[in-house]
Each structure stands twice: as structure tokens, then as C-alpha cells.
Short mmCIF file of C-alpha atoms in Angstrom, two decimals:
data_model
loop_
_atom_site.label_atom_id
_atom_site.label_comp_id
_atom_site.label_asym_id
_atom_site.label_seq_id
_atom_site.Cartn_x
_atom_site.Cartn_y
_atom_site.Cartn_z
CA UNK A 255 19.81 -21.29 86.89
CA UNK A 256 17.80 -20.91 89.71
CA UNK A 257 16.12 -17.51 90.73
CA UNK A 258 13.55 -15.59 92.28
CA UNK A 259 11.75 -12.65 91.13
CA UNK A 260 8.84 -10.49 91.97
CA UNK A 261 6.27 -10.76 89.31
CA UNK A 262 6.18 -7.34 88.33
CA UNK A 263 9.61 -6.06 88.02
CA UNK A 264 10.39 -9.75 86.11
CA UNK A 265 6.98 -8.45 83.75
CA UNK A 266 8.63 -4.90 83.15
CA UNK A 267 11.55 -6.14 82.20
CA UNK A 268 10.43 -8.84 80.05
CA UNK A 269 8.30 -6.60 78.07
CA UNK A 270 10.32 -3.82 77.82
CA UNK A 271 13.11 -6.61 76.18
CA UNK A 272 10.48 -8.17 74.23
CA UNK A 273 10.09 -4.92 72.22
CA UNK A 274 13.97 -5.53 70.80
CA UNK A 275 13.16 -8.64 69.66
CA UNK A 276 13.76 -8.87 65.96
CA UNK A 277 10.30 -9.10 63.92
CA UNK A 278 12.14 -11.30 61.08
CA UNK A 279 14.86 -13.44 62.63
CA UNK A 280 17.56 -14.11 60.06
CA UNK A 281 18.49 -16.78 62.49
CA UNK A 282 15.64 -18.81 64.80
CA UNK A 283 17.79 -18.39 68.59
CA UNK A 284 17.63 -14.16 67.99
CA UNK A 285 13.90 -14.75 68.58
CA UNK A 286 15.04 -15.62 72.09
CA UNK A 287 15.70 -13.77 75.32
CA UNK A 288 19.02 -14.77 77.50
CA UNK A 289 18.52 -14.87 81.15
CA UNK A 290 21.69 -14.58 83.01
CA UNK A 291 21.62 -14.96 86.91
CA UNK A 292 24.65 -13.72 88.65
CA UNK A 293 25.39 -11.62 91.86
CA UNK A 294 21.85 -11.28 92.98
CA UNK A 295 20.95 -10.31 89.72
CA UNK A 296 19.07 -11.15 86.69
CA UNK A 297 20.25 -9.55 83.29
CA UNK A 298 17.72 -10.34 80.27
CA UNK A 299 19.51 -9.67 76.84
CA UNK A 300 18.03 -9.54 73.26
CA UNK A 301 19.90 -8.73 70.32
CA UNK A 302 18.20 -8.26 66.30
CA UNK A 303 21.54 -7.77 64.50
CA UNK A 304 21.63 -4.18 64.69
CA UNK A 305 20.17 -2.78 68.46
CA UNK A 306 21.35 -4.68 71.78
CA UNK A 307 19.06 -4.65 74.86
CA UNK A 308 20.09 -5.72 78.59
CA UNK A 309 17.69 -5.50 81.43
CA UNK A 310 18.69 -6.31 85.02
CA UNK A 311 16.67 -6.36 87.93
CA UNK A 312 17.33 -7.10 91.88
CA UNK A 313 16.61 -11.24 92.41
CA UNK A 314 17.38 -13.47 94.91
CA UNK A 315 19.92 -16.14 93.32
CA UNK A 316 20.10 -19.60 94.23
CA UNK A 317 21.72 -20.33 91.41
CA UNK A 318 23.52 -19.15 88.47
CA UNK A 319 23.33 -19.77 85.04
CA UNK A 320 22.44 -18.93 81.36
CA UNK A 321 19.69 -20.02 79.77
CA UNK A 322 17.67 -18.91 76.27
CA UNK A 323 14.17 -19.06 75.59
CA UNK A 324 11.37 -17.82 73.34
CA UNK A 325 11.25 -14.31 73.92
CA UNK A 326 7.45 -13.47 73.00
CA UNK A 327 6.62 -16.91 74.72
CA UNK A 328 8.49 -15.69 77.59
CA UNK A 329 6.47 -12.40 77.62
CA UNK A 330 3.10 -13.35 77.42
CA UNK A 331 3.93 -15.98 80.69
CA UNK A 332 5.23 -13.63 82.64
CA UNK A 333 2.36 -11.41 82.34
CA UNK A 334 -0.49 -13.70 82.78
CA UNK A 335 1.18 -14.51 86.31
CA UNK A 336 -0.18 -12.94 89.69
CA UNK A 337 1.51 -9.97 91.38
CA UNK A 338 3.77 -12.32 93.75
CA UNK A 339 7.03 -14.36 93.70
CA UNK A 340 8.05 -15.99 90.29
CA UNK A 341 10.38 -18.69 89.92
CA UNK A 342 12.26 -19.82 87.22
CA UNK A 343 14.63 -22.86 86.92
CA UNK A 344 16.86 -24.45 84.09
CA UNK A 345 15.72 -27.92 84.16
CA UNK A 346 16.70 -30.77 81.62
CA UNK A 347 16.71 -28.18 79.00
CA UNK A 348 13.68 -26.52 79.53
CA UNK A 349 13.37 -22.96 81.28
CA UNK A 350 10.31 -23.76 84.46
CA UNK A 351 8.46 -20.81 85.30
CA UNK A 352 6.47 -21.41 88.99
CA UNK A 353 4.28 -19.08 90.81
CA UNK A 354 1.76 -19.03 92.66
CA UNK A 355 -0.95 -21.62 91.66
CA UNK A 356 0.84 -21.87 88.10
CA UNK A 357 3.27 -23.80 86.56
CA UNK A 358 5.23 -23.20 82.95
CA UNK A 359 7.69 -24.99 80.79
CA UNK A 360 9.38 -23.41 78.06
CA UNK A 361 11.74 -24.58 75.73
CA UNK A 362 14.98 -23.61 75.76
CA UNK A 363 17.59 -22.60 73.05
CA UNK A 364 20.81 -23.81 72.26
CA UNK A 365 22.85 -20.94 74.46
CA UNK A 366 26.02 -21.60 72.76
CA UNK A 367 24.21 -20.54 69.44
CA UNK A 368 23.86 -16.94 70.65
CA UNK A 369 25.35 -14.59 69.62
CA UNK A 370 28.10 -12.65 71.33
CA UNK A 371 26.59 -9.23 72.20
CA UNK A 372 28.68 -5.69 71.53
CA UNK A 373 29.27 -4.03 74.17
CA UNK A 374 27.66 -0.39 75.40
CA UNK A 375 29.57 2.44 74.76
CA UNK A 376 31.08 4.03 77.71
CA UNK A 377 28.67 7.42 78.58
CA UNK A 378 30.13 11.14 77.44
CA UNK A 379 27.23 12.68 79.38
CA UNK A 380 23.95 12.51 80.43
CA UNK A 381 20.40 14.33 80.11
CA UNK A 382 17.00 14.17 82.36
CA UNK A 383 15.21 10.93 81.55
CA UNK A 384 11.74 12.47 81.12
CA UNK A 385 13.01 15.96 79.02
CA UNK A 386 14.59 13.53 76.48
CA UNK A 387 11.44 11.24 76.48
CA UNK A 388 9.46 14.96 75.82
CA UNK A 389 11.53 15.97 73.67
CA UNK A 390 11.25 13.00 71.14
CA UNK A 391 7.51 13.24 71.39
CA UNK A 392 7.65 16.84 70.04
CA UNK A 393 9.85 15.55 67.36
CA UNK A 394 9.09 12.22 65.67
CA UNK A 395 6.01 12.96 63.99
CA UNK A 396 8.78 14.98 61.15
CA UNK A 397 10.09 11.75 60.91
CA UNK A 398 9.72 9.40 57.70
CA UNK A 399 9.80 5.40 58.67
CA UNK A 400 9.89 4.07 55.49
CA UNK A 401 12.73 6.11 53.95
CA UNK A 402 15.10 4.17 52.39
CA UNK A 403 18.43 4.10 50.62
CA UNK A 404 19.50 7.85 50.11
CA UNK A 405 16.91 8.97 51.80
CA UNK A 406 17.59 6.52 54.90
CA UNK A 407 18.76 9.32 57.12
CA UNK A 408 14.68 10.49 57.48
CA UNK A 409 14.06 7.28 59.25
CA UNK A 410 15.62 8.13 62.41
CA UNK A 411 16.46 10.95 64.20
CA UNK A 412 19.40 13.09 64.50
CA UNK A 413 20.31 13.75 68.13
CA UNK A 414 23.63 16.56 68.61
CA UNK A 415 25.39 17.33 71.82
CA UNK A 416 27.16 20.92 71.70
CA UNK A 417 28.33 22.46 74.61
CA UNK A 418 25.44 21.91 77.22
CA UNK A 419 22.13 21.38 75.06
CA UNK A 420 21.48 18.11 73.30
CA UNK A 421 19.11 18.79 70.42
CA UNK A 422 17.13 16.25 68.32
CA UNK A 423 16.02 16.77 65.15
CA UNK A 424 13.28 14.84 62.57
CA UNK A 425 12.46 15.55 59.08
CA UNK A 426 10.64 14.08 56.13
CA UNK A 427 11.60 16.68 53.29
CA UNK A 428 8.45 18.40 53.58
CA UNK A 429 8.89 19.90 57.72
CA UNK A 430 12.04 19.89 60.18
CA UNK A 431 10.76 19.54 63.71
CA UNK A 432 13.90 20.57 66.48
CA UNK A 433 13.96 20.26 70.09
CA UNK A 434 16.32 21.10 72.22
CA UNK A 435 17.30 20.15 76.44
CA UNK A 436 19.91 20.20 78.88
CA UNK A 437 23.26 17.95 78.60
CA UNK A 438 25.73 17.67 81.59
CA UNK A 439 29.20 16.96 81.20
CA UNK A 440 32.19 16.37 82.92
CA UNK A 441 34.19 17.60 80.07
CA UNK A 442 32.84 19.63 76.45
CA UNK A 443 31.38 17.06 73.76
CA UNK A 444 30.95 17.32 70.57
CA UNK A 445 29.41 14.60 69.30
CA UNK A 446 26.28 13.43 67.12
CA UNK A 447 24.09 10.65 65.41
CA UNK A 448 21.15 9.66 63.41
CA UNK A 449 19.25 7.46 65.78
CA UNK A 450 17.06 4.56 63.83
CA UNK A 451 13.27 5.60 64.50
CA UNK A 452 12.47 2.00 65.97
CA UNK A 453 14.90 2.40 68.64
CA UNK A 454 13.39 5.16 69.53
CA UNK A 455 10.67 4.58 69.81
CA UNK A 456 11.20 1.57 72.54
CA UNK A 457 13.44 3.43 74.29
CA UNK A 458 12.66 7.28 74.39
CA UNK A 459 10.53 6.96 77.51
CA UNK A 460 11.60 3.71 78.85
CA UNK A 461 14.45 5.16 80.98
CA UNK A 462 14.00 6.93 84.01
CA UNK A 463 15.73 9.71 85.98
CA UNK A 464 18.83 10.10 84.20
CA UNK A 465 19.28 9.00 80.70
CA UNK A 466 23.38 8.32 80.05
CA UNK A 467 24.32 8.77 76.55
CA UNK A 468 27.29 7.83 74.24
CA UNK A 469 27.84 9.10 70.60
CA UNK A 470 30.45 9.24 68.29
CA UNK A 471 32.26 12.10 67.52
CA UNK A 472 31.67 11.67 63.65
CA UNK A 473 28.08 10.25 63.87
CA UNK A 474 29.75 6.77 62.28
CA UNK A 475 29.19 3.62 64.25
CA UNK A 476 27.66 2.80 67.47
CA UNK A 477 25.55 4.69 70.17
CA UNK A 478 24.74 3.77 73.36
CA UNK A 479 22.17 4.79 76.32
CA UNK A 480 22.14 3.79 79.71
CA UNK A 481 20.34 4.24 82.68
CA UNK A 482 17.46 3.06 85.52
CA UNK A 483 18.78 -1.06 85.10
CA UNK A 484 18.24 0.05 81.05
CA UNK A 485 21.31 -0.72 78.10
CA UNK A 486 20.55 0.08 74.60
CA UNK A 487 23.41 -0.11 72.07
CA UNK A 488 22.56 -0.22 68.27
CA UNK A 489 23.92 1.04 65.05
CA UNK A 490 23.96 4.55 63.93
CA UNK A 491 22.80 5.17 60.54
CA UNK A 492 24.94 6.95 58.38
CA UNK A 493 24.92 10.49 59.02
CA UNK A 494 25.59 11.54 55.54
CA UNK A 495 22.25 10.13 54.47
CA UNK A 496 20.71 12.84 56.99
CA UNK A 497 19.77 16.04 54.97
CA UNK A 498 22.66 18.44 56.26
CA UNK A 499 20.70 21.54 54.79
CA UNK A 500 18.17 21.64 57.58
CA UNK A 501 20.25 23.56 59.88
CA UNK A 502 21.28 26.14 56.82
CA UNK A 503 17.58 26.92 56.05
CA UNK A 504 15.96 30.19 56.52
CA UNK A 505 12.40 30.78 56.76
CA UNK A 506 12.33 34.70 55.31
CA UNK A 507 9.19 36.38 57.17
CA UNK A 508 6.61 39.11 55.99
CA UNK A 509 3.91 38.20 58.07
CA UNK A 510 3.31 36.62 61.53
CA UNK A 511 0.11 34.70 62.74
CA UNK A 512 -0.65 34.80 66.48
CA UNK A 513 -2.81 32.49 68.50
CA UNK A 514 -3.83 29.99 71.33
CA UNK A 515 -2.33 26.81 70.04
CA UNK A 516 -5.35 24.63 71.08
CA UNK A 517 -8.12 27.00 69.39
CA UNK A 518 -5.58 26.97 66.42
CA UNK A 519 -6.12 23.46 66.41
CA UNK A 520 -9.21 23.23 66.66
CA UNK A 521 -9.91 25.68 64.58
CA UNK A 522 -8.23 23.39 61.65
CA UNK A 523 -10.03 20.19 62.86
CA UNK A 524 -13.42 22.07 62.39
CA UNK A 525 -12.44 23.30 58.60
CA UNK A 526 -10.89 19.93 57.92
CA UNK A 527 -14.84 18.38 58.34
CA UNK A 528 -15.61 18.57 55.10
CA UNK A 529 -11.87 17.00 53.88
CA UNK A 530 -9.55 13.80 54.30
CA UNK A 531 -6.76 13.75 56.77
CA UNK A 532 -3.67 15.12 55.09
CA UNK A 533 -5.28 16.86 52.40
CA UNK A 534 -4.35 21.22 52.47
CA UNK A 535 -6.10 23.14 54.97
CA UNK A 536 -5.94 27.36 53.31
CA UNK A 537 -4.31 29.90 55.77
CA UNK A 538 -5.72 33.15 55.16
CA UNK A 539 -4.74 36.24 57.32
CA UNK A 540 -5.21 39.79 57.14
CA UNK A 541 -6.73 43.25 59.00
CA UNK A 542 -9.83 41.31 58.69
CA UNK A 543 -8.24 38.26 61.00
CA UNK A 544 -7.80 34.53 60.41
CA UNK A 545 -9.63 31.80 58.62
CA UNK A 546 -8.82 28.01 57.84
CA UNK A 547 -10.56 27.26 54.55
CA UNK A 548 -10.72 23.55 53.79
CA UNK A 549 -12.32 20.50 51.15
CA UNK A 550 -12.86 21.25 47.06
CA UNK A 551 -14.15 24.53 46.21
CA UNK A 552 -13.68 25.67 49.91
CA UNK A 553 -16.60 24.34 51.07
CA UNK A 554 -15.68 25.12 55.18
CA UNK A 555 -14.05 28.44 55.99
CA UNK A 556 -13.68 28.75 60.15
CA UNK A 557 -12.66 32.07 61.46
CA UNK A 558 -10.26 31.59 64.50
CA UNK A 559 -9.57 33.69 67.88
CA UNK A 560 -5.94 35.17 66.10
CA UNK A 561 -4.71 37.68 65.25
CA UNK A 562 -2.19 38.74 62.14
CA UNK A 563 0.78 41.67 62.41
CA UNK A 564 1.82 41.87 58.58
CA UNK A 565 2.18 44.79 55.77
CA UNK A 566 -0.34 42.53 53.20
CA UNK A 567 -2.48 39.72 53.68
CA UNK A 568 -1.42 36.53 53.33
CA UNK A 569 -2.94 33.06 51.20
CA UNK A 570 -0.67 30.12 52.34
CA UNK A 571 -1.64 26.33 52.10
CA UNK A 572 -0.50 23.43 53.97
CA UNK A 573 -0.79 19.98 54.40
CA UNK A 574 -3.82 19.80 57.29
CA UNK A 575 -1.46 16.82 59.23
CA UNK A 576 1.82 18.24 59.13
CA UNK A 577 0.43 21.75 60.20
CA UNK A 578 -1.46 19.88 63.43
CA UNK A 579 1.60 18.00 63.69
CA UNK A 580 3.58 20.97 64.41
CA UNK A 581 0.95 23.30 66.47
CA UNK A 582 0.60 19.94 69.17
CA UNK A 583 3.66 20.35 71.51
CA UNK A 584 2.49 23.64 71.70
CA UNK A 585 -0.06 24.07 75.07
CA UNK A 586 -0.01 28.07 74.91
CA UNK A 587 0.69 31.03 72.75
CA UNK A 588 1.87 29.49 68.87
CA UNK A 589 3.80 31.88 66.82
CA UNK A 590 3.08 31.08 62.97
CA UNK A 591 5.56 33.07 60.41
CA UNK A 592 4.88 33.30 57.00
CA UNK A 593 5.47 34.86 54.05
CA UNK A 594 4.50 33.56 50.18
CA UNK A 595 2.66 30.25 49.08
CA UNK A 596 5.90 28.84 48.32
CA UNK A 597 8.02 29.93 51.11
CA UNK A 598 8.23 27.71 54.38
CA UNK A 599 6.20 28.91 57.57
CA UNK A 600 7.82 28.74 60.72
CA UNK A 601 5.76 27.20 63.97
CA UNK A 602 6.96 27.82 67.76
CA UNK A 603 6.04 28.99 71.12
CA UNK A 604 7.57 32.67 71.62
CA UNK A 605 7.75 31.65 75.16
CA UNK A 606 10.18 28.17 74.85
CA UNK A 607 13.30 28.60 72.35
CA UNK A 608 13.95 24.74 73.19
CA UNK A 609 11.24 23.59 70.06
CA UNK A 610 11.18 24.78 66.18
CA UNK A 611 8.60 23.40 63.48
CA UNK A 612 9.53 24.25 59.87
CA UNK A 613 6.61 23.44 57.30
CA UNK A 614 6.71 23.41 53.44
CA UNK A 615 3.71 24.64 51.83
CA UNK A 616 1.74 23.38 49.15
CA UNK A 617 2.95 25.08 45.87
CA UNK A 618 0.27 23.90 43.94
CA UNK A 619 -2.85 23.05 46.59
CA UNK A 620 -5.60 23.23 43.77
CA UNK A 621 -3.82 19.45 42.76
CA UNK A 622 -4.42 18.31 46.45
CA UNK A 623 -7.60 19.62 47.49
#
């Protein structure tokens, strides 16, 4: 191998790889990247036993070849190097990196130990780049990480193409956050999958313009997404550990709550003063308006610029994180239904029908406060 590369597309690619790498190799060569030069281009490739990763950028080939090397190693080279040409060069083993005033050796792995990588999944359709990269930040805070066995489903999200909306939705048992954008088609799709958090969360916003998408019909096996020199295939996780009751739930409504979003949330940061992070913040509304009421014996109590539209006043507390957590993708007018202290509260913008935020109140907040 023998190529040449400008510094910083070679540094965007290499990082963007280096976030695939596994964290806990079961076997020492998936720590590496694979550099393939071919056709005036370079295609970098990591793999962790679950998600595969291919970058490929424009490079002026003098000759091709395969080589693997540390991946981190790889990473922090590359971007210690000045903004100008980059070299590299598979010599006696050993993967050269030359640039301008510096000079690397790294040590190469055994290529024929890789791994052969699945393929991508051919596309069924496509969505904007940046409204999918939105759309997961409005989401993934509903999201639970570290569920596990039946419960796995929470880890990722669920992403659903019916006839021209995608829609992605998180949950954690406790809220169900739903967004929902444009999908184009050349043909109808139905199709859907529980998307593991982690890849996500490399690749939301690391595609640009348009974001190509493939997804089973059943949820079961493999997705793939495609798009500005980006391919991302990795494992779906079972759809039937995905709670299948969020889209049957109703939030009943006696009373509605009507504000700025921002002074809403600000409004909760100020009562949450005297409290920890996560801890219930008190929702009282009535004719008399809107206060937050936070921290043992209700030590703050912040009235807020809102308004209520209800028969009876209403006593409703929630978890102070999960509640912020659903009023931040908001940036104007927040809609809050509720009803009883047991009932879930519904958050959204009346304005934009494209994001829902479902919260279960505390039934019992006297144990939490």
C-alpha cells in the first residue's frame, strides 16, 4: 500500500472509525482498523462482532493494498499531524505514516486474521441527514443503556418506516419519547427495528445530506445506513424485547398546562435548588396559576409565567430529570396534559405533531422527596 491523503479528511475518517472500535476485543486484530487502497480510494473498516463500519475517502493511489493496524494508535497519529499531505506506506510489516516534518511506524496486524466483514444491506429509502440526527437528539434521553435481558429492547431505539414518515421511538418504562420525519421511497415500506443505543449514538449525526437506510421487514436481523462516504451495518436487537404497549397507551386528559418551554424550564431548575437531580419536582395548577414545588417538606415553591385550562386543580409529581428531559426539544409554546397523580402527563409542542413525550408520575413522591 502506498497512498496519499490530506490530513484532515484521513483525521475525520479515522476518528469517526475509531468510535466502532470494540472497547473489549474478544480477539486482539478487532482492535485494529483495515486500510484498503483501491481505485483512488481509501476504505477504512472496523468491525466489534456486532456493528460494521467502512469509511472511504478521495486519495491519490500509488499503490494498492491491505494493511491492519492499531486502530486507537492509528487515531491519535493521525490527529497530532499538520493540516497537509499524509502518507502512509506498508513497509516490512509495519504501516509508515509521513508528513510533513513527522515520521510514524506502526505495527501492523496479521490481515489474514481479520475477519470477513457482512455486507450493508441494500437501501429501501432514505431520510434528510440532519432531521434524523434531530430527531434522535429529541429522543434518546427515554432511552435506558444498561437494560438487559428482557428488558434489552430499552437499550436502543426503535426506528419504523410507514408510508412516508420514519418515526423513532425511546423508552425506559417510566417515559416514551417519539419523533417523527420525512422518508422517501421509490416504492411503500414497511419495515422496522430496534437500533442498539451505541450505534447510535456514533452514527446519528455523523452522516450528512442524505442518510440511506435499510431495515427488515420483521425487525429480525441486520440494518444498514449509508451515506456521505459513511457504511454502518450492525445487528438489530430483537424487537420482541421492545415494549409493544407504547404505541397502545393513552394518556386520558382533565387538565392542560400551557407555557413557554424555556421559562418552564427554568422555572423547574429554580425549584429544584433546594433538591438532587432526579428527585420529584410537585406540579401544581389551578385558577390561581402554576407552581413547581421542590426538596423535603417543600421547601422551594416557584410560580411560573403559565397558565392552566382545567375543571379542578391539579397535584401531579414527577421525576425533576425526566420532566426537563421532555420540555428540552421544545424551543416555544409546551403543551403539558394531565390528569391524576397516577395517570401519565403528556408533553409536546401544539405547533409540531412530529415529537411526543409521555411521562409516568410518581405514585408515591413523599418516598422520593
Amino acid at each position: 500500500m502506498h497512498a496519499t491523503i490530506p490530513q484532515q479528511e484521513l483525521a475525520a475518517a479515522v476518528t469517526w472509525a475509531a468510535k466502532q472500535l470494540p472497547t473489549k476485543p474478544t480477539n486482539p486484530v478487532l482492535a485494529g482498523m483495515r486500510l484498503q487502497s483501491v481505485d483512488s480510494r481509501l476504505r477504512l473498516s472496523v468491525w466489534d462482532g456486532m456493528t460494521a463500519a467502512h469509511a472511504e475517502i478521495d486519495a491519490d493511489i500509488h499503490e494498492d493494498g491491505i494493511v491492519v493496524t492499531p486502530g486507537q494508535m492509528l487515531q491519535q497519529v493521525v490527529g497530532s499531524l499538520r493540516k497537509s499531505e499524509v502518507t502512509i506506506t506498508d513497509t516490512s510489516g509495519d504501516l509508515e505514516v509521513t508528513t510533513l516534518g513527522a515520521h510514524f511506524t506502526l505495527t501492523s496486524l496479521d490481515s489474514h486474521d481479520y475477519p470477513a466483514l457482512p455486507s450493508t444491506p441494500a437501501a429501501h429509502g432514505s431520510v434528510d441527514g440532519s432531521d434524523f440526527a434531530a430527531a434522535y437528539k429529541r429522543v434518546k434521553a427515554a432511552m435506558d443503556p444498561r437494560a438487559e435481558g428482557p428488558f434489552a429492547g430499552m437499550s436502543g431505539i426503535r426506528v419504523r418506516v410507514a408510508g412516508d414518515t420514519l418515526t423513532l421511538t425511546a423508552t425506559d418504562r417510566y417515559r416514551i419519547a417519539t419523533a417523527v420525519i420525512p422518508w422517501q421511497s421509490d416504492k411503500p415500506v414497511e419495515a422496522m427495528g430496534v437500533i442498539p443505543g451505541k450505534t447510535l449514538a456514533d452514527n446519528a449525526a455523523a452522516i450528512d445530506g442524505r442518510l440511506h437506510l435499510a431495515l427488515p421487514a420483521d425487525g429480525s436481523g441486520t440494518c444498514g445506513m449509508t451515506g456521505g462516504g459513511r457504511q454502518v451495518s450492525t445487528m438489530l436487537i430483537d424487537p420482541t424485547l421492545f415494549p409493544h404497549r407504547v404505541d397502545q397507551l393513552t394518556v386520558p386528559k382533565t387538565g392542560l398546562i400551557v407555557g413557554q418551554a424555556p421559562e418552564l424550564i427554568d422555572g423547574i431548575r429554580a425549584a429544584m435548588a433546594v433538591s438532587e437531580s432526579g428527585k420529584p419536582v410537585w406540579i401544581n395548577a389551578g385558577e390561581t396559576g402554576v407552581t413547581f414545588r421542590a426538596g423535603r417538606d417543600s421547601r422551594s415553591v416557584v410560580e411560573v409565567d403559565a397558565r392552566y385550562e382545567g375543571e379542578s386543580d391539579v397535584e401531579v409529581a414527577i421525576n425533576s430529570t425526566y420532566l426537563l428531559d421532555g420540555l428540552t426539544p421544545i424551543v416555544g409554546t409546551a403543551h403539558i396534559d394531565v390528569s391524576t397523580p397516577k395517570l401519565p402527563a403528556l408533553i409536546y409542542d401544539p405547533a409540531d405533531d412530529t415529537y411526543r413525550y409521555v411521562v409516568i408520575p410518581i405514585r408515591d413522591p413523599h418516598k422520593n422527596n
